[in-house]
Amino acid sequence: MSDAAIFAISLGVTLVGLVISWGAYRRRGAGTGLRGAALSLVPLAAAMTGVTEFFVDLAFSPVKWAGVAVAGLAVMLYLASGAMLSRRAGAGGGGKAAEGGEGRRSAGRAAKPKRGVEGPAPGGGDPEMAEIEKILRNRGIS
């Protein structure tokens, strides 16, 4: 398609969108109207920056569609290999990767202590705090 035709179509879509946005502004308020106006300006901006040319060429070019298919195949193969590797590591047949994972877990940080109220501090502590802690425990707040 020629640049003039793409620009005319984009301008028409933008104008229709702006008219619809004006109606949304009148019925639903300024926020909805501004959002509609922002989205309405996207086709015109795409035509002015040349992004539309790329998509028009993509839609009508079998070679570019073949490139998209090859890129999709590459992504599918990459994801499939990741799933296969994670299964192998999870089953214990992963060699060094599977063995190294266990060592790192056991050598990591110690388990975090539980949060919550454990009772009064040893050695007496404050009796008022012990009473408050007891009330909170009775009500399920810990």
CSV table of C-alpha atoms in Angstrom, one decimal:
chain,number,residue,atom,x,y,z
A,1,MET,CA,0.0,0.0,0.0
A,2,SER,CA,1.1,3.5,-0.6
A,3,ASP,CA,2.0,5.9,2.2
A,4,ALA,CA,-0.9,8.2,1.3
A,5,ALA,CA,-3.4,5.3,1.6
A,6,ILE,CA,-2.1,4.2,4.9
A,7,PHE,CA,-2.1,7.7,6.2
A,8,ALA,CA,-5.7,8.3,5.1
A,9,ILE,CA,-6.9,5.0,6.7
A,10,SER,CA,-5.1,5.8,9.9
A,11,LEU,CA,-6.5,9.4,9.9
A,12,GLY,CA,-10.0,8.0,9.4
A,13,VAL,CA,-9.7,5.5,12.2
A,14,THR,CA,-8.4,8.2,14.5
A,15,LEU,CA,-11.2,10.6,13.7
A,16,VAL,CA,-13.9,7.9,14.3
A,17,GLY,CA,-12.2,7.1,17.6
A,18,LEU,CA,-12.1,10.7,18.6
A,19,VAL,CA,-15.9,11.1,17.9
A,20,ILE,CA,-16.6,8.0,20.0
A,21,SER,CA,-14.3,9.3,22.7
A,22,TRP,CA,-16.3,12.6,22.7
A,23,GLY,CA,-19.5,10.6,23.3
A,24,ALA,CA,-17.9,8.6,26.1
A,25,TYR,CA,-16.7,11.9,27.6
A,26,ARG,CA,-20.3,13.2,27.6
A,27,ARG,CA,-21.8,10.1,29.1
A,28,ARG,CA,-19.2,8.7,31.4
A,29,GLY,CA,-16.9,11.6,32.3
A,30,ALA,CA,-13.5,13.1,31.6
A,31,GLY,CA,-11.4,10.0,32.6
A,32,THR,CA,-13.1,7.7,30.1
A,33,GLY,CA,-13.1,10.4,27.4
A,34,LEU,CA,-9.3,11.1,27.8
A,35,ARG,CA,-8.5,7.3,27.8
A,36,GLY,CA,-10.5,7.0,24.5
A,37,ALA,CA,-8.8,10.0,23.0
A,38,ALA,CA,-5.4,8.6,23.9
A,39,LEU,CA,-6.2,5.2,22.3
A,40,SER,CA,-7.7,7.0,19.3
A,41,LEU,CA,-4.5,8.8,18.5
A,42,VAL,CA,-2.4,5.6,18.3
A,43,PRO,CA,-3.2,4.7,14.7
A,44,LEU,CA,-2.3,8.2,13.5
A,45,ALA,CA,1.0,8.1,15.5
A,46,ALA,CA,1.8,4.6,14.1
A,47,ALA,CA,1.3,5.9,10.5
A,48,MET,CA,3.4,9.0,11.2
A,49,THR,CA,6.3,7.0,12.6
A,50,GLY,CA,6.3,4.3,10.0
A,51,VAL,CA,5.2,1.4,12.3
A,52,THR,CA,2.1,0.9,10.2
A,53,GLU,CA,4.3,0.2,7.1
A,54,PHE,CA,6.0,-2.7,8.9
A,55,PHE,CA,2.6,-4.3,9.8
A,56,VAL,CA,1.2,-3.8,6.3
A,57,ASP,CA,4.3,-5.4,4.8
A,58,LEU,CA,4.1,-8.2,7.4
A,59,ALA,CA,0.4,-8.9,6.6
A,60,PHE,CA,1.0,-9.2,2.8
A,61,SER,CA,4.4,-10.9,2.7
A,62,PRO,CA,4.7,-14.7,2.8
A,63,VAL,CA,8.4,-14.5,3.5
A,64,LYS,CA,7.9,-12.4,6.6
A,65,TRP,CA,5.1,-14.8,7.8
A,66,ALA,CA,7.6,-17.7,7.3
A,67,GLY,CA,10.1,-15.8,9.5
A,68,VAL,CA,7.4,-15.3,12.2
A,69,ALA,CA,6.7,-19.1,12.0
A,70,VAL,CA,10.4,-19.9,12.4
A,71,ALA,CA,10.7,-17.6,15.4
A,72,GLY,CA,7.6,-19.3,16.9
A,73,LEU,CA,9.2,-22.7,16.4
A,74,ALA,CA,12.4,-21.5,18.1
A,75,VAL,CA,10.5,-20.3,21.1
A,76,MET,CA,8.5,-23.6,21.3
A,77,LEU,CA,11.8,-25.6,21.2
A,78,TYR,CA,13.4,-23.4,23.8
A,79,LEU,CA,10.4,-23.9,26.2
A,80,ALA,CA,10.2,-27.6,25.5
A,81,SER,CA,14.0,-28.0,26.3
A,82,GLY,CA,13.5,-26.1,29.6
A,83,ALA,CA,10.6,-28.4,30.6
A,84,MET,CA,12.7,-31.4,29.8
A,85,LEU,CA,15.7,-30.2,31.7
A,86,SER,CA,13.6,-29.3,34.8
A,87,ARG,CA,12.0,-32.8,34.8
A,88,ARG,CA,15.3,-34.5,34.6
A,89,ALA,CA,16.7,-32.4,37.4
A,90,GLY,CA,13.6,-33.1,39.5
A,91,ALA,CA,13.8,-36.9,38.9
A,92,GLY,CA,17.3,-37.1,40.3
A,93,GLY,CA,18.9,-37.9,36.9
A,94,GLY,CA,20.3,-34.5,36.4
A,95,GLY,CA,23.9,-35.3,37.3
A,96,LYS,CA,25.8,-32.4,38.8
A,97,ALA,CA,23.0,-30.0,38.6
A,98,ALA,CA,20.6,-32.2,40.6
A,99,GLU,CA,23.3,-33.0,43.2
A,100,GLY,CA,24.4,-29.4,43.5
A,101,GLY,CA,20.9,-28.3,44.3
A,102,GLU,CA,20.6,-30.5,47.4
A,103,GLY,CA,23.9,-29.3,48.7
A,104,ARG,CA,23.0,-25.7,48.4
A,105,ARG,CA,19.7,-26.2,50.2
A,106,SER,CA,21.3,-27.9,53.2
A,107,ALA,CA,24.2,-25.4,53.3
A,108,GLY,CA,21.9,-22.4,53.1
A,109,ARG,CA,20.5,-20.3,55.9
A,110,ALA,CA,19.0,-21.9,58.9
A,111,ALA,CA,15.3,-22.1,59.2
A,112,LYS,CA,13.8,-18.8,60.3
A,113,PRO,CA,12.3,-18.8,63.8
A,114,LYS,CA,8.5,-18.6,64.0
A,115,ARG,CA,7.0,-15.2,64.5
A,116,GLY,CA,4.5,-14.7,67.2
A,117,VAL,CA,4.0,-14.5,70.9
A,118,GLU,CA,5.9,-17.2,72.8
A,119,GLY,CA,4.9,-16.3,76.3
A,120,PRO,CA,6.6,-14.2,79.0
A,121,ALA,CA,10.3,-13.8,78.9
A,122,PRO,CA,12.2,-16.2,81.3
A,123,GLY,CA,13.3,-14.7,84.5
A,124,GLY,CA,10.1,-12.9,85.4
A,125,GLY,CA,9.7,-10.2,82.7
A,126,ASP,CA,7.0,-7.7,82.9
A,127,PRO,CA,3.8,-9.1,84.3
A,128,GLU,CA,1.6,-6.6,82.5
A,129,MET,CA,3.2,-7.7,79.1
A,130,ALA,CA,2.5,-11.3,80.0
A,131,GLU,CA,-1.1,-10.5,80.7
A,132,ILE,CA,-1.5,-8.6,77.4
A,133,GLU,CA,0.2,-11.5,75.5
A,134,LYS,CA,-2.2,-14.0,77.2
A,135,ILE,CA,-5.2,-11.9,76.1
A,136,LEU,CA,-4.0,-11.7,72.5
A,137,ARG,CA,-3.4,-15.5,72.4
A,138,ASN,CA,-6.9,-16.2,73.7
A,139,ARG,CA,-8.4,-14.0,71.0
A,140,GLY,CA,-6.3,-15.7,68.3
A,141,ILE,CA,-4.0,-12.7,67.7
A,142,SER,CA,-0.4,-13.8,67.7
